GROMACS .gro file of C-alpha atoms in nm:
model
  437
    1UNK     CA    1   9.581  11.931  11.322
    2UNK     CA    2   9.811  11.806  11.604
    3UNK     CA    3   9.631  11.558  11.926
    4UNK     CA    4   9.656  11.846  12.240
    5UNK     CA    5   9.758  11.808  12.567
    6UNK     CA    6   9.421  11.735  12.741
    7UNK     CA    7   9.467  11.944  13.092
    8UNK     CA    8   9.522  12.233  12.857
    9UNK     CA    9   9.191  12.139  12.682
   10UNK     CA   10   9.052  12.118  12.960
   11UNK     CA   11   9.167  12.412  13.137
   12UNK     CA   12   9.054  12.646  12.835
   13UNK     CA   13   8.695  12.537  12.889
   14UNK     CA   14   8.701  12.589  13.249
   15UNK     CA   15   8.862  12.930  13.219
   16UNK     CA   16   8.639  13.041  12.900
   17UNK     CA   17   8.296  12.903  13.013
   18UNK     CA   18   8.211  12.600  12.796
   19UNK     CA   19   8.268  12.208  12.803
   20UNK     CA   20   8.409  11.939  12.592
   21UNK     CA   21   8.220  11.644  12.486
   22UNK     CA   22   8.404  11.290  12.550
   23UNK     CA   23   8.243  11.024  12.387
   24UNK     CA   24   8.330  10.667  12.430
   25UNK     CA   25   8.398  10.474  12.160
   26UNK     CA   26   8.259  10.144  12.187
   27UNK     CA   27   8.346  10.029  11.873
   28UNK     CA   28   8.509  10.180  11.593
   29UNK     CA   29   8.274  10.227  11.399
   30UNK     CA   30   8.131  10.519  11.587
   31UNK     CA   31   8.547  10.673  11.577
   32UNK     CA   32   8.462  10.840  11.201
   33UNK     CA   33   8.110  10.993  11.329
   34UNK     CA   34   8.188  11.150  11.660
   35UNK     CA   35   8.502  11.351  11.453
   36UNK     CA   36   8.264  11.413  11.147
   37UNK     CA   37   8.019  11.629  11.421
   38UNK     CA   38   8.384  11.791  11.606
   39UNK     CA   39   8.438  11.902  11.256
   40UNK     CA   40   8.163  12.020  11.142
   41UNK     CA   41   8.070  12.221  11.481
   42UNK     CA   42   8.445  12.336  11.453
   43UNK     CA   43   8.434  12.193  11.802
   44UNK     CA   44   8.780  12.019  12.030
   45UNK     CA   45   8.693  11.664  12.155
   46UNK     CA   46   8.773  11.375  12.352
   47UNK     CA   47   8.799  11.022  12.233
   48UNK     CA   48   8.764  10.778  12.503
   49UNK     CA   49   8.854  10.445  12.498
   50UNK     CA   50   8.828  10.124  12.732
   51UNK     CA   51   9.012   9.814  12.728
   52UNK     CA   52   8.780   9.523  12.676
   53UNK     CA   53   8.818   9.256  12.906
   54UNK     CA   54   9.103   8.976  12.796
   55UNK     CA   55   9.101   9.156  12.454
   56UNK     CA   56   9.435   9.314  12.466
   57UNK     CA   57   9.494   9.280  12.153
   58UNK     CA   58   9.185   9.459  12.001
   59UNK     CA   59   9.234   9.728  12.236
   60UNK     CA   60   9.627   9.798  12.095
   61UNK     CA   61   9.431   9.775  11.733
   62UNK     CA   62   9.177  10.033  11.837
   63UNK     CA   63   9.418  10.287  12.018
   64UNK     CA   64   9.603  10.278  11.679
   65UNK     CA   65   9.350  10.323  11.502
   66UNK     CA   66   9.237  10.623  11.703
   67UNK     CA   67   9.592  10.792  11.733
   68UNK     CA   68   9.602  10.774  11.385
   69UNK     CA   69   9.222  10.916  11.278
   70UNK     CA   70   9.295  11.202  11.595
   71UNK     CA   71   9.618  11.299  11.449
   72UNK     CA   72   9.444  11.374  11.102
   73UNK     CA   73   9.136  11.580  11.257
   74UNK     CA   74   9.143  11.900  11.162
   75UNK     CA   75   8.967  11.977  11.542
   76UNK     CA   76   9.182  11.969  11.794
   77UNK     CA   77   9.158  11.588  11.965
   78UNK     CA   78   9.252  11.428  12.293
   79UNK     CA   79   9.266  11.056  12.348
   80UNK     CA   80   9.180  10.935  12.717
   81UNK     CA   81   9.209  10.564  12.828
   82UNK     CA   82   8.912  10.477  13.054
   83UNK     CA   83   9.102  10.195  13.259
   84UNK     CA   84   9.281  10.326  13.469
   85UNK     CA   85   9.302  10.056  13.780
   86UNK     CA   86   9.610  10.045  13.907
   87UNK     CA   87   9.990  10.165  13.752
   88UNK     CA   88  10.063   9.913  13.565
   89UNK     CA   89   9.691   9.952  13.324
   90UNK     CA   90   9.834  10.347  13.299
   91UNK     CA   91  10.147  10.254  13.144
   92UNK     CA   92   9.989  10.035  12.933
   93UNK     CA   93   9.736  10.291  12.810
   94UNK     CA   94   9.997  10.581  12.787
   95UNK     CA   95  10.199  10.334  12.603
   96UNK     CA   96   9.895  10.302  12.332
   97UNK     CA   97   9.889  10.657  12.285
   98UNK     CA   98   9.657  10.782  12.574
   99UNK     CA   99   9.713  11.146  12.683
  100UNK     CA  100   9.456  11.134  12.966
  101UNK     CA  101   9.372  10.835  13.177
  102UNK     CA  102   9.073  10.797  13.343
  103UNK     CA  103   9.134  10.633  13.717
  104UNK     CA  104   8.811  10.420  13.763
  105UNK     CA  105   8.620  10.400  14.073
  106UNK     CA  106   8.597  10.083  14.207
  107UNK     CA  107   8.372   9.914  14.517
  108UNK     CA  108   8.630   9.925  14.798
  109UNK     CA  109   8.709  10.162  15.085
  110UNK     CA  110   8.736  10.513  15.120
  111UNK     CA  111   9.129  10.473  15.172
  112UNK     CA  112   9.214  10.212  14.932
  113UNK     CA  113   9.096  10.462  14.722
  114UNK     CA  114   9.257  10.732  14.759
  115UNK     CA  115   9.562  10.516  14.802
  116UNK     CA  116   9.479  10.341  14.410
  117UNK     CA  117   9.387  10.698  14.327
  118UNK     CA  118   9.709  10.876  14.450
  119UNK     CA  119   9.946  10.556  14.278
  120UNK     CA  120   9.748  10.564  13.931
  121UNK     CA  121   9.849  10.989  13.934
  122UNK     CA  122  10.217  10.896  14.039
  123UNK     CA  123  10.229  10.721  13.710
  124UNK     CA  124  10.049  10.941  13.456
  125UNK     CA  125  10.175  11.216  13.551
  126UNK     CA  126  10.551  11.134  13.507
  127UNK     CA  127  10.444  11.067  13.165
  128UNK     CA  128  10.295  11.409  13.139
  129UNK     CA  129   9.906  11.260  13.179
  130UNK     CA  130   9.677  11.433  13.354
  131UNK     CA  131   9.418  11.205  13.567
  132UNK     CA  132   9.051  11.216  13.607
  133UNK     CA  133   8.935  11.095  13.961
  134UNK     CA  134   8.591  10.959  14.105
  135UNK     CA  135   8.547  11.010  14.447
  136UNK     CA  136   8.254  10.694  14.495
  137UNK     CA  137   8.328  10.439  14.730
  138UNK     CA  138   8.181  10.200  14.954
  139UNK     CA  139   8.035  10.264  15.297
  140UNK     CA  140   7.996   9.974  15.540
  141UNK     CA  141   7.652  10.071  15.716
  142UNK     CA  142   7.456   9.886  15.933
  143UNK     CA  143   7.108   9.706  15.861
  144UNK     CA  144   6.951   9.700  16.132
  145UNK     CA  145   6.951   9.352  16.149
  146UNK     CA  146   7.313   9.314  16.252
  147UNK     CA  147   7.477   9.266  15.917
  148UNK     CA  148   7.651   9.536  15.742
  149UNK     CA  149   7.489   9.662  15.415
  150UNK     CA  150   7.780   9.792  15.148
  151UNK     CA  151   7.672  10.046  14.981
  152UNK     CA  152   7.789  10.350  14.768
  153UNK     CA  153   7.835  10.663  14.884
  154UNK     CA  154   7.919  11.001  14.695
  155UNK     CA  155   8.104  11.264  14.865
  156UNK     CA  156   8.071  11.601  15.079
  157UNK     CA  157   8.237  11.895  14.972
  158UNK     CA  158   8.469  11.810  15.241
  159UNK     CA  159   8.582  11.480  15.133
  160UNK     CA  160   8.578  11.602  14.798
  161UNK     CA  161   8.812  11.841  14.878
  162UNK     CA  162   9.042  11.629  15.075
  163UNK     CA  163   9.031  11.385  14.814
  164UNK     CA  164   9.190  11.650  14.561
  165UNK     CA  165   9.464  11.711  14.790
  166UNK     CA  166   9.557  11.410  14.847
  167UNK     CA  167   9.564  11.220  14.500
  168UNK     CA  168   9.620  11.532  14.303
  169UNK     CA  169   9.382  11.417  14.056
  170UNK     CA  170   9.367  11.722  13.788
  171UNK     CA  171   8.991  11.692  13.745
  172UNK     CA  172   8.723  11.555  13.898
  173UNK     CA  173   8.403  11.362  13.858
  174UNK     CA  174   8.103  11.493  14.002
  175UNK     CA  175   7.730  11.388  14.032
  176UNK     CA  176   7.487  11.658  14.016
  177UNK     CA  177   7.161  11.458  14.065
  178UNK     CA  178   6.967  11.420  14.388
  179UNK     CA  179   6.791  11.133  14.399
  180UNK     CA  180   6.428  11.236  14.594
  181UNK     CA  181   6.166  10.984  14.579
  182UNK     CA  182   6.116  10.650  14.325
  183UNK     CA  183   6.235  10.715  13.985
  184UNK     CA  184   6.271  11.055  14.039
  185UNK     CA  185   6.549  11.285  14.094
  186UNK     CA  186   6.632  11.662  14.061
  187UNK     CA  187   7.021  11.850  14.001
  188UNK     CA  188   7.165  11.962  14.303
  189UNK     CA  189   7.283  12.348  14.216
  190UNK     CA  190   7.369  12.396  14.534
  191UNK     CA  191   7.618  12.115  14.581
  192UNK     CA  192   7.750  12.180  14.227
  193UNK     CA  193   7.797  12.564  14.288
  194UNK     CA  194   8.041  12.456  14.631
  195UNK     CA  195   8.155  12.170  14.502
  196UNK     CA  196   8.293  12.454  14.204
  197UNK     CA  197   8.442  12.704  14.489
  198UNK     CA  198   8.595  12.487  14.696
  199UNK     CA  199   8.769  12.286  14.453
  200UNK     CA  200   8.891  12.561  14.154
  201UNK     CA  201   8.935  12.300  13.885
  202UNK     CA  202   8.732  12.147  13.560
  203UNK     CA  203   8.468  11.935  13.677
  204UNK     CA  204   8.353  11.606  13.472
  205UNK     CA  205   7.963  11.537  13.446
  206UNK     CA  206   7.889  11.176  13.338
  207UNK     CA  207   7.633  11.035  13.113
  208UNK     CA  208   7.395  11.372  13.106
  209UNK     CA  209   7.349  11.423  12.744
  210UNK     CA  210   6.928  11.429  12.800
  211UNK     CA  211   6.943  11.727  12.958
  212UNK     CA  212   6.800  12.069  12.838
  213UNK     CA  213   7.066  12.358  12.666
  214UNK     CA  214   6.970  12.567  12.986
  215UNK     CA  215   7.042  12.310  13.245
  216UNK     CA  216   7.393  12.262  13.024
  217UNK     CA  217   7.445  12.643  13.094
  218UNK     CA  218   7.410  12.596  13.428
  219UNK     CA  219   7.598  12.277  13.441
  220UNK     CA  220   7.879  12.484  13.273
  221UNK     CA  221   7.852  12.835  13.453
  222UNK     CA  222   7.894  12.567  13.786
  223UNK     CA  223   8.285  12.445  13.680
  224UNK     CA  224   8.157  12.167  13.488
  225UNK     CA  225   8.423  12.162  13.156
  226UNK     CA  226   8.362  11.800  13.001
  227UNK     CA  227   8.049  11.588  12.966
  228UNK     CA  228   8.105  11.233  12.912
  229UNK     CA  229   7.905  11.006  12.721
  230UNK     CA  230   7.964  10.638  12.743
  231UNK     CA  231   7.614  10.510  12.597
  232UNK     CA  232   7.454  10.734  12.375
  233UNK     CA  233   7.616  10.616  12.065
  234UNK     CA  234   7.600  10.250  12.102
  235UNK     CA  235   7.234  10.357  12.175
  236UNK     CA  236   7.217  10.508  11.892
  237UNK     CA  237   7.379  10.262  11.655
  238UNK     CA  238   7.136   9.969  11.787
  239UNK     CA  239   6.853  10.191  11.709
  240UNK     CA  240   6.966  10.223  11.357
  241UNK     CA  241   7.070   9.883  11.295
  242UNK     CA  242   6.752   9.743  11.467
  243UNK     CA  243   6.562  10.000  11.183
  244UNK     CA  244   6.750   9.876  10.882
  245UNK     CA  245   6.669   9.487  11.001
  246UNK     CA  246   6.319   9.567  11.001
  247UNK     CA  247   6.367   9.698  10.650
  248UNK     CA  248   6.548   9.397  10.498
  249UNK     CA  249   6.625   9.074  10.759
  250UNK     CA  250   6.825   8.958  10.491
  251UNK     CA  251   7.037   9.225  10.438
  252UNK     CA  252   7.446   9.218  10.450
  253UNK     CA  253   7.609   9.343  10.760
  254UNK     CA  254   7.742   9.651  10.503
  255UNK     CA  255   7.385   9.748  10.449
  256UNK     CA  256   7.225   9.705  10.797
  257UNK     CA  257   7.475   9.985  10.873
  258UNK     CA  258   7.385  10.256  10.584
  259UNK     CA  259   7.286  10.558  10.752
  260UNK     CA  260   7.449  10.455  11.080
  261UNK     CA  261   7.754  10.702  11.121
  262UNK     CA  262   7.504  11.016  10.993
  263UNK     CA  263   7.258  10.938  11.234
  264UNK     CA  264   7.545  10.931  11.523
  265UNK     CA  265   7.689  11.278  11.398
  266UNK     CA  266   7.354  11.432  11.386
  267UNK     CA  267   7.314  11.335  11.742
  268UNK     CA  268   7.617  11.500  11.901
  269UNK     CA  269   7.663  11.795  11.696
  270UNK     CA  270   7.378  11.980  11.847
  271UNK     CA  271   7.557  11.915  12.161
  272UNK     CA  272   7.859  12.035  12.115
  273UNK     CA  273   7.693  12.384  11.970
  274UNK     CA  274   7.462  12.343  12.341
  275UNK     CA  275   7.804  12.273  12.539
  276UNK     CA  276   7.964  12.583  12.397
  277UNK     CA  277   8.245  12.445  12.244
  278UNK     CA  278   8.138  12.469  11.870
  279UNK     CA  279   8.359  12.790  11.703
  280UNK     CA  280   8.675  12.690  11.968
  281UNK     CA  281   8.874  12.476  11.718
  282UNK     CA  282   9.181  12.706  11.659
  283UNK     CA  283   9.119  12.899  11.962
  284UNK     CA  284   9.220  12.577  12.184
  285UNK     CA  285   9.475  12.474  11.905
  286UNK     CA  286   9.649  12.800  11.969
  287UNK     CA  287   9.617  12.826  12.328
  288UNK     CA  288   9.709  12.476  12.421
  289UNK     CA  289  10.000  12.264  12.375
  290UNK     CA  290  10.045  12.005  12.100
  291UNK     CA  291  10.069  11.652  12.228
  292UNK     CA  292  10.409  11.547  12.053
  293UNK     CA  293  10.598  11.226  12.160
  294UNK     CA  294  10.963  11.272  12.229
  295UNK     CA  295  11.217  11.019  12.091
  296UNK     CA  296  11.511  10.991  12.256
  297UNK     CA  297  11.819  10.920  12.075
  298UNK     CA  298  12.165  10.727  12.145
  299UNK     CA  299  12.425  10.680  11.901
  300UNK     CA  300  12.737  10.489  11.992
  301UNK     CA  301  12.979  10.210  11.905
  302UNK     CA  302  13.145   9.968  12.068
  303UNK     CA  303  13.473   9.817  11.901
  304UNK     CA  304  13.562   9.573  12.237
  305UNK     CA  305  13.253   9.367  12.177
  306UNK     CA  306  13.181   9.088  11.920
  307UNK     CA  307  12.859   9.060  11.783
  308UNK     CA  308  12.697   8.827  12.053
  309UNK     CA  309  12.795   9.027  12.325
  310UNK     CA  310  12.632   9.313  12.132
  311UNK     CA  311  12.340   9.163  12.087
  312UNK     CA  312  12.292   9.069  12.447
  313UNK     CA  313  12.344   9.430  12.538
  314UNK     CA  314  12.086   9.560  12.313
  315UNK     CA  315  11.811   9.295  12.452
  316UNK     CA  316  11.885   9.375  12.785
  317UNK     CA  317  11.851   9.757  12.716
  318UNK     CA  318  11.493   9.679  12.542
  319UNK     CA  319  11.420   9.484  12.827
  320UNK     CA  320  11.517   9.766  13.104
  321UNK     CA  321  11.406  10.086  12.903
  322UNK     CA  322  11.049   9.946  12.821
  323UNK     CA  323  10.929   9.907  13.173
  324UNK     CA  324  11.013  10.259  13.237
  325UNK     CA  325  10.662  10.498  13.260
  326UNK     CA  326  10.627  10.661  12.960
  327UNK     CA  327  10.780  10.479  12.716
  328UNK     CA  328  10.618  10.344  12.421
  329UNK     CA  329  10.827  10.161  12.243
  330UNK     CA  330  11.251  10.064  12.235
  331UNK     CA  331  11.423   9.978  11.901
  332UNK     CA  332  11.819   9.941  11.867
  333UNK     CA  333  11.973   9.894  11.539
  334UNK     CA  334  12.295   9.882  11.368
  335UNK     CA  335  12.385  10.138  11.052
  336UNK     CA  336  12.359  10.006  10.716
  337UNK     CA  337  12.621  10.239  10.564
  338UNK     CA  338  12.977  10.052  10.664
  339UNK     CA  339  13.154  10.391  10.714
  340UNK     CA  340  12.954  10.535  10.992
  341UNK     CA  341  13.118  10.635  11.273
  342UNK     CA  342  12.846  10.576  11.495
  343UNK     CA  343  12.760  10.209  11.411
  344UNK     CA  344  12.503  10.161  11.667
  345UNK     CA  345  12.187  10.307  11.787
  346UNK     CA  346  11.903  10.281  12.072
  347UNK     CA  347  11.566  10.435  11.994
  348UNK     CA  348  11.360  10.543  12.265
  349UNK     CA  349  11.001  10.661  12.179
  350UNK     CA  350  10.836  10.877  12.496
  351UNK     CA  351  10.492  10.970  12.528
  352UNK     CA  352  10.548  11.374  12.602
  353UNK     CA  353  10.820  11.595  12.707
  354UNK     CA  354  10.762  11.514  13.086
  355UNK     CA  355  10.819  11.168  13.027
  356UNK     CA  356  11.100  11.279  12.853
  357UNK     CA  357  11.242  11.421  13.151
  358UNK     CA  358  11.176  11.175  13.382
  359UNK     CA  359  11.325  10.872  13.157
  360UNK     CA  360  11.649  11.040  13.187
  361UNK     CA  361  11.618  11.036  13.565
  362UNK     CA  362  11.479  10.710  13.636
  363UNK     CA  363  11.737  10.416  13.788
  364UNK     CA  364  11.616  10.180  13.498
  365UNK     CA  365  11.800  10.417  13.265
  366UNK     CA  366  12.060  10.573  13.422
  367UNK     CA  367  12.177  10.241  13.554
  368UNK     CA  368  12.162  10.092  13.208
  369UNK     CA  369  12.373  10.396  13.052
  370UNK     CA  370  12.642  10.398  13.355
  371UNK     CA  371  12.718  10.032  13.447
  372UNK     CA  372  12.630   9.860  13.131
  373UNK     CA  373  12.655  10.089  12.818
  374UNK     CA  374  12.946  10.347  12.915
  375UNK     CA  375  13.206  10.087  12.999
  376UNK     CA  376  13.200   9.903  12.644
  377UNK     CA  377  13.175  10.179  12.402
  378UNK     CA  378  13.388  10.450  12.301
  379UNK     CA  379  13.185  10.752  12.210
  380UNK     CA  380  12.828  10.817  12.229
  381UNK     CA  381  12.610  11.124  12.143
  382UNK     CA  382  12.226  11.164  12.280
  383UNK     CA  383  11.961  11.379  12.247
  384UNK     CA  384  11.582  11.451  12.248
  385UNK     CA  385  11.381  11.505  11.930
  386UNK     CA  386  11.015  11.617  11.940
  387UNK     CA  387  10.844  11.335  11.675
  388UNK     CA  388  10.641  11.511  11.396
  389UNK     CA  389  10.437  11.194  11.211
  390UNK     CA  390  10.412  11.229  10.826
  391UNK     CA  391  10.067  11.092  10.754
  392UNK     CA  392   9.998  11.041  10.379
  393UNK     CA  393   9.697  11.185  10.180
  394UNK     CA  394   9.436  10.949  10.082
  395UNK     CA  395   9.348  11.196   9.787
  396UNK     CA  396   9.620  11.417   9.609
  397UNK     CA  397   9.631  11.785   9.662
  398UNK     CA  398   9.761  12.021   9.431
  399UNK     CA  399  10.117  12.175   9.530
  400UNK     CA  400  10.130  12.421   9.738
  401UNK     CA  401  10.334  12.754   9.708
  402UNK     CA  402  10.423  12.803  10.069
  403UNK     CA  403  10.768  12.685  10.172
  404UNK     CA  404  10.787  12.392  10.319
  405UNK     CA  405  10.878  12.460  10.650
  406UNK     CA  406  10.559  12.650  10.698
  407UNK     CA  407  10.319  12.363  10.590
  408UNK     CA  408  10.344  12.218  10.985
  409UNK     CA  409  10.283  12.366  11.277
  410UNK     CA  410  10.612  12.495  11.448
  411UNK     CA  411  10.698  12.324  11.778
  412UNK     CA  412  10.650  12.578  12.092
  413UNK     CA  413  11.026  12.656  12.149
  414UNK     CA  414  11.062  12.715  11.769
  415UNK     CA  415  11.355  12.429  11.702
  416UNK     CA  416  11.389  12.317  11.383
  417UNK     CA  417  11.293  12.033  11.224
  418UNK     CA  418  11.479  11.727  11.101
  419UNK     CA  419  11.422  11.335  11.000
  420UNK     CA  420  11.413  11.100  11.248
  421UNK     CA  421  11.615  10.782  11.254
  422UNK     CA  422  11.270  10.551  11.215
  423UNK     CA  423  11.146  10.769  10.942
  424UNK     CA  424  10.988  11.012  11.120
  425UNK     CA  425  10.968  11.399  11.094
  426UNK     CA  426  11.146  11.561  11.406
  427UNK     CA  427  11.199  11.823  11.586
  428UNK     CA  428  11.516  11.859  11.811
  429UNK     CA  429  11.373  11.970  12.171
  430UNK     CA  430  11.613  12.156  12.318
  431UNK     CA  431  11.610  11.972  12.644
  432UNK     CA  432  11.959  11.732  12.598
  433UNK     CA  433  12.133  11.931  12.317
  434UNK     CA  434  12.377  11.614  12.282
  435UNK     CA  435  12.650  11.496  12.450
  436UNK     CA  436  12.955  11.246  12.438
  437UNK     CA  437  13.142  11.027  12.684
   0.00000   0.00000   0.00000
């Protein structure tokens, strides 16, 4: 089952009444139990995943990783970087394989945020992300004894509202606890319920997963479409492991863990059935759009230059194309067969059909093409091919009788499908038919 575009996830839940459960993954060993209880409620979900401090590396490892496992659920799945602090940290996550980005609240002003805010949405959504906001910032109050006190403040309906409209953040964050009294605090309906009409769009409640199913119903029946859970199962997994220690001390780090993804599953499942969306699998898979990655594709050749020049040319169009939004990786290659007529090629991989569109527009490119590429070849042909990833069985199936072209889910315009010049199953789009010059 295809990764889904995650403002269409989210918009189904909002429209039909339920939410979806994110859960961040704080290691990946809780990636296999949160989709074992998606798939056995029958239930869409949200993988979240933060970069680690100065771990870059491990975080590219883990949004592999968690492309790949998402791409193989047989829920529908949505991947959303929570790191979102400035541009450049969205194109890095989009990059990964994020199709939502979470724009993090930080302690500064009021402005500054909405100005961070409003330049983190620029950026997704040319790549076709949509963006989660937080409206929290700090307040600079007075005292009393002459020194300001910075604090954090959560917003009115008013600002939360203005907010919207100015960042264009596709859903929002919202707190529905009052805090009356030490230690104690109630859920403010009544905020929730205007916070719902004057905004018209899925709400995000944070970190509520001890709550009863009837305060979920009202949660939900108030705009809230996705609970996120950034704790629960790292709680859970310390509980476990600290459980198994106490059973053997000496025990291998393979043992200490027995029992540690079923105990995680067991967990969140009876959420998801609370939260409503248990039962919506193919409902959302129909009703929303696959999350496909576009590659772009240039063929040309270029008799006037020798092979140093050539190779200059290609490194500088890796160079230029990569730093363009939405791009996730740049290959260029030469054919191996002697007679091609096209004996070059530049391989552009694009994180969704919006990014798609915007590549072609952005100077980076265009330039690139027009000053540097078009004068030195002498033919070219491009064009835009919706990526279909062939992911191998781990066990073998026995053949099927259907033809083949109905073993994968047809794209949305209905094009055809093909194989890609990486390996890859594609799709032609239908946007940039091909074209020479």
């Amino acid at each position: 089952m295809p990764l889904v575009d995650m403002k269409d996830m989210l918009a189904h839940a909002y429209a039909n009444g339920y939410a979806v459960g994110a859960f961040e993954l704080a290691e990946l060993d809780f990636l296999p139990a949160v989709l074992a209880a998606a798939e056995s409620a029958r239930a869409p979900v949200i993988l979240r995943v933060a970069r680690p401090r100065s771990q870059d590396a491990v975080f590219a490892w883990a949004m592999a990783a968690v492309e790949a496992a998402g791409a193989r659920a047989t829920v529908p799945v949505a991947i959303q970087f929570g790191g979102g602090t400035d541009a450049d940290s969205v194109r890095h996550g989009v990059c990964l394989g994020a199709n939502g980005v979470v724009a993090s609240a930080l302690r500064e002003s009021l402005f500054r945020h909405i100005d961070r805010t409003r330049a983190i949405v620029d950026t997704a959504h040319a790549c076709g992300v949509p963006v989660e906001g937080e409206l929290a910032y700090v307040s600079d109050t007075d005292a009393g004894d002459g020194h300001a006190s910075r604090t954090i403040q959560y917003a009115t309906v008013a600002e939360a509202r203005g907010f919207v409209e100015r960042t264009q953040v596709d859903f929002l964050v919202v707190s529905a606890a009052m805090v009356r009294g030490r230690g104690k605090s109630r859920l403010d309906w009544g905020r929730l319920k205007e916070l719902n009409a004057a905004l018209g769009m899925p709400l995000v409640i944070a970190g509520e997963m001890g709550l009863a199913d009837e305060h979920y119903r009202r949660l939900i029946m108030q705009g809230a479409a996705k609970i996120s859970c950034s704790v629960v199962p790292d709680a859970l997994a310390g509980e476990r492991l600290r459980a198994n220690v106490r059973r053997d001390r000496h025990a291998p780090y393979s043992v200490l863990k027995e029992g540690l993804h079923e105990m995680i599953a067991a967990q969140i499942e009876p959420r998801l059935r609370a939260w409503g969306s248990a039962g919506r699998a193919a409902e959302v898979l129909d009703r929303c759009r696959p999350w496909t990655n576009i590659l772009h594709v240039v063929v040309y050749d270029t008799p006037r230059l020798d092979a140093q020049a050539l190779r200059a040319l290609m490194t500088e169009g890796q160079r230029l194309l990569s730093g363009i939004p939405g791009v996730r990786s740049v290959h260029a290659g030469s054919v191996a067969d002697e007679g091609g007529r096209y004996r070059h090629c530049l391989l552009t991989r694009l994180a969704s059909v919006a990014a798609a569109d915007a590549f072609r527009r952005h100077p980076a490119y265009t330039g690139f093409m027009d000053r540097r590429l078009a004068p030195v070849i002498s033919d070219r042909i491009e064009g835009d091919y919706h990526m279909i990833d062939t992911i191998p069985e781990i066990a073998p199936r026995a053949p099927s009788s259907a033809p083949l072209c109905d073993l994968a889910r047809p794209s949305r315009d209905g094009a055809g499908r093909g194989q890609g010049l990486d390996g890859s199953g594609v799709s032609p789009t239908g946007i940039n038919r091909g074209k020479c010059s």
